[in-house]
mmCIF file of C-alpha atoms in Angstrom:
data_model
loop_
_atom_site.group_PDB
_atom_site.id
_atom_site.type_symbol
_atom_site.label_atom_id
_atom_site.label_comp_id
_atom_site.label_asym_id
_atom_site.label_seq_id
_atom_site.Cartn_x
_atom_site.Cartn_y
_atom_site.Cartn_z
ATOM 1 C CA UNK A 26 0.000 0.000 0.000
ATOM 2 C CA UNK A 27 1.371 3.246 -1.423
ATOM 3 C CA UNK A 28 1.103 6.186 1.505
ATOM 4 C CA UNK A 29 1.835 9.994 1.288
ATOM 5 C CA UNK A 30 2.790 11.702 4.298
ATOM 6 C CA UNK A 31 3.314 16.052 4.444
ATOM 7 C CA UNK A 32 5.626 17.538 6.773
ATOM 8 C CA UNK A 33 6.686 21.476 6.952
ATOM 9 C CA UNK A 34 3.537 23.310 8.054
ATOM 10 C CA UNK A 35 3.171 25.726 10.407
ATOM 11 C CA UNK A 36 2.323 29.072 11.003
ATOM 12 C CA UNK A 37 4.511 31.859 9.938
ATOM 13 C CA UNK A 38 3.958 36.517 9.349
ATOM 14 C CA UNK A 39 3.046 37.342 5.804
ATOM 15 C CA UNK A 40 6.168 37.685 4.152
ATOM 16 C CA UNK A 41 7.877 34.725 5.385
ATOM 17 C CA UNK A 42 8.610 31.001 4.039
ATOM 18 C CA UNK A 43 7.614 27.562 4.296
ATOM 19 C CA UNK A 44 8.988 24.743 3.196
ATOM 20 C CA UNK A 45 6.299 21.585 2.533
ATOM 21 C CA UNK A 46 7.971 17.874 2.113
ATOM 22 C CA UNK A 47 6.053 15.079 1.235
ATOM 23 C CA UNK A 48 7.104 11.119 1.420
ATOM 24 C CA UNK A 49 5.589 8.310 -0.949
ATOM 25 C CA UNK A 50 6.590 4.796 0.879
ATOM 26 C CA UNK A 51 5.581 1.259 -0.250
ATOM 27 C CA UNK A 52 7.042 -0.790 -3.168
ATOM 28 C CA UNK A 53 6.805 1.537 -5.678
ATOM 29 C CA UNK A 54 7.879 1.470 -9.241
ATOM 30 C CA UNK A 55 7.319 4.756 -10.512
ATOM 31 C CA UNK A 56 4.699 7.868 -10.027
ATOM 32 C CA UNK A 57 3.703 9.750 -12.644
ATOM 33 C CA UNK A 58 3.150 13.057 -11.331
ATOM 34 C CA UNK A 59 3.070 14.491 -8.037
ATOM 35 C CA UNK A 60 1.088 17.889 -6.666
ATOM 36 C CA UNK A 61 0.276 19.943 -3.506
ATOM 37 C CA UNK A 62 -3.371 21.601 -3.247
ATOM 38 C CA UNK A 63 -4.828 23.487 -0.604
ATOM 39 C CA UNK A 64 -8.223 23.936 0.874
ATOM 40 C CA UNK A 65 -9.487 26.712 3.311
ATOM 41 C CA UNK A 66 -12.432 26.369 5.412
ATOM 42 C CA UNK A 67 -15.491 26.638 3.631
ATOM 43 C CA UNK A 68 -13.852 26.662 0.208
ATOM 44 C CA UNK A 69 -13.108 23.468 -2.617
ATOM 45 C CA UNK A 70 -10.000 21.931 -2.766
ATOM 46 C CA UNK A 71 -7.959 23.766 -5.169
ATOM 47 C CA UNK A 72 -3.964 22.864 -7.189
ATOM 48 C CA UNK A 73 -1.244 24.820 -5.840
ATOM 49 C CA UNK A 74 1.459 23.049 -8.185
ATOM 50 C CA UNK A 75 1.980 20.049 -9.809
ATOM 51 C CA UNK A 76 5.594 18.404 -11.262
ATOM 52 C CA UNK A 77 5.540 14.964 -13.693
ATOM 53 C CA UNK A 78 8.212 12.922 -13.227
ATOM 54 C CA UNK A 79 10.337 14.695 -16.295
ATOM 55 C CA UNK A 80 10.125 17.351 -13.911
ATOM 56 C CA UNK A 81 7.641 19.363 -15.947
ATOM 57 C CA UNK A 82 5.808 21.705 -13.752
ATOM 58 C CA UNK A 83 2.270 23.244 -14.008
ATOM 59 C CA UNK A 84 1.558 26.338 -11.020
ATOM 60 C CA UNK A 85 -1.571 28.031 -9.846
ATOM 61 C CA UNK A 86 -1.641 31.593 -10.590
ATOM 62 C CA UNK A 87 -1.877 32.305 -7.060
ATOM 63 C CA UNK A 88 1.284 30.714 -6.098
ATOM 64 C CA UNK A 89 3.279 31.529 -9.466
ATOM 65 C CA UNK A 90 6.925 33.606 -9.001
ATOM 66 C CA UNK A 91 6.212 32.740 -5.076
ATOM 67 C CA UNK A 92 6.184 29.199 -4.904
ATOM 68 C CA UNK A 93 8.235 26.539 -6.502
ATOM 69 C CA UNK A 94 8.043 22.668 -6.675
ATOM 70 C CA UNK A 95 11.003 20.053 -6.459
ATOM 71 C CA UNK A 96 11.004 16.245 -6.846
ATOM 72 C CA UNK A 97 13.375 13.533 -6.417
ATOM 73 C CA UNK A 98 12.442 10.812 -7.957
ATOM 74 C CA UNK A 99 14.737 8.446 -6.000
ATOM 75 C CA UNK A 100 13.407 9.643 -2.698
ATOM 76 C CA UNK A 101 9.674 9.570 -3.968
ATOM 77 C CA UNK A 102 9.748 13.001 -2.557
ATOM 78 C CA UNK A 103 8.355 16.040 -3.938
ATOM 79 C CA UNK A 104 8.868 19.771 -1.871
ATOM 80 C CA UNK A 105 7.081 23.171 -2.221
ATOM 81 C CA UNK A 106 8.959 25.963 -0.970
ATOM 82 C CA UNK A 107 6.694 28.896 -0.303
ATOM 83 C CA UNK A 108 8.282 32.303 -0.276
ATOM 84 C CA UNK A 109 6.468 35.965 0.472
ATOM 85 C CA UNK A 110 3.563 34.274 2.262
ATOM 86 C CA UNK A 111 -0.059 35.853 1.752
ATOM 87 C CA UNK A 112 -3.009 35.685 4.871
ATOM 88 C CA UNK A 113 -5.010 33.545 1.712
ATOM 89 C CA UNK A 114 -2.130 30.964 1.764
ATOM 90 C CA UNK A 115 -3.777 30.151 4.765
ATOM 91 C CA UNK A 116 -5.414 26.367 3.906
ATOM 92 C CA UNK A 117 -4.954 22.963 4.695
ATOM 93 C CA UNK A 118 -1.982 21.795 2.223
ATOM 94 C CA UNK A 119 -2.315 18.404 0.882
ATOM 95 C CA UNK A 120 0.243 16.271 -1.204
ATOM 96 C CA UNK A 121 -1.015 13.906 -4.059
ATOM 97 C CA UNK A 122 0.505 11.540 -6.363
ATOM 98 C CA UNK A 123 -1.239 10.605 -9.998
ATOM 99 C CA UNK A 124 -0.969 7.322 -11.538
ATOM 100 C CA UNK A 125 1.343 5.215 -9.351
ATOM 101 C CA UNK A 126 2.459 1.941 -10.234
ATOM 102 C CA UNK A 127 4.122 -0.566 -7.560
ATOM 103 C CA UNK A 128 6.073 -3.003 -7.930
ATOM 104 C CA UNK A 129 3.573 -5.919 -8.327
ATOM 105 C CA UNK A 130 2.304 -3.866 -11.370
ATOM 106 C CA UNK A 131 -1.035 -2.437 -9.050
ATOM 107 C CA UNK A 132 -1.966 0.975 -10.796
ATOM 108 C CA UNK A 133 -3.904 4.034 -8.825
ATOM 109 C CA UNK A 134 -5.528 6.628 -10.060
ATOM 110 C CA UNK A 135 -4.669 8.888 -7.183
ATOM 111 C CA UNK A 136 -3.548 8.673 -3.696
ATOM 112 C CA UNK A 137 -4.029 11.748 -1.329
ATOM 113 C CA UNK A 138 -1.871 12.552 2.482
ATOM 114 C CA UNK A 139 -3.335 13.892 5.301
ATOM 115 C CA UNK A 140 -2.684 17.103 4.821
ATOM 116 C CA UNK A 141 -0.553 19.663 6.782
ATOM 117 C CA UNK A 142 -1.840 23.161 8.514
ATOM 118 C CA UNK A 143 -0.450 26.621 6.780
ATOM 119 C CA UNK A 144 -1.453 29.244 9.145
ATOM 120 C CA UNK A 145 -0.469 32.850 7.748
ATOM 121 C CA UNK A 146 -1.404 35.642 10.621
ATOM 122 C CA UNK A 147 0.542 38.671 11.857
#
């Protein structure tokens, strides 16, 4: 069973930086793409960023020239570093990974983490 868990959140003055790590474990062979999106009470679920594993990236207009998203594929890790934080950055972040493949050939659509708390207050 293929597993995502965040790490990095916290709460941090508007103008400051996060850094967001998420972990895929389990036997797998590859993932095809891997995203963070955020929800804030009340709202939908929305993308933040996403990054394929030729390390082509797709970005929110919200989050574009502030945010930027990593991967290492060896690691099954992917990061979002979040610079010159906004009060609406505020949002449960969540990590996501799109079409994974184990080792035993099992395919998944998509496979969601927890999610980790952004809090952006002065």
């Amino acid at each position: 069973q293929v597993q995502l868990v965040e790490s990095g959140g916290g709460l941090v003055q508007p103008g400051g930086s996060l850094r967001l790590s998420c972990v895929a474990s389990g036997s797998i062979y590859s993932i095809y793409a891997m995203g963070w999106y955020r929800q804030a009470p009340g709202k939908q679920r929305e993308l933040v960023a996403s990054i394929t594993s030729g390390h082509v990236t797709d970005y929110a207009d919200s989050g574009k020239d502030r945010f930027t998203i990593s991967r290492d594929n060896a690691k099954n890790t992917v990061y979002l570093q979040m610079n010159s934080l906004k009060p609406e950055d505020t949002a449960v972040y969540y990590c996501n990974a799109h079409s994974v493949v184990t080792m035993t050939m099992e395919h998944t659509d998509y496979i969601w983490g927890q999610g980790t708390q952004v809090t952006v207050s002065s």
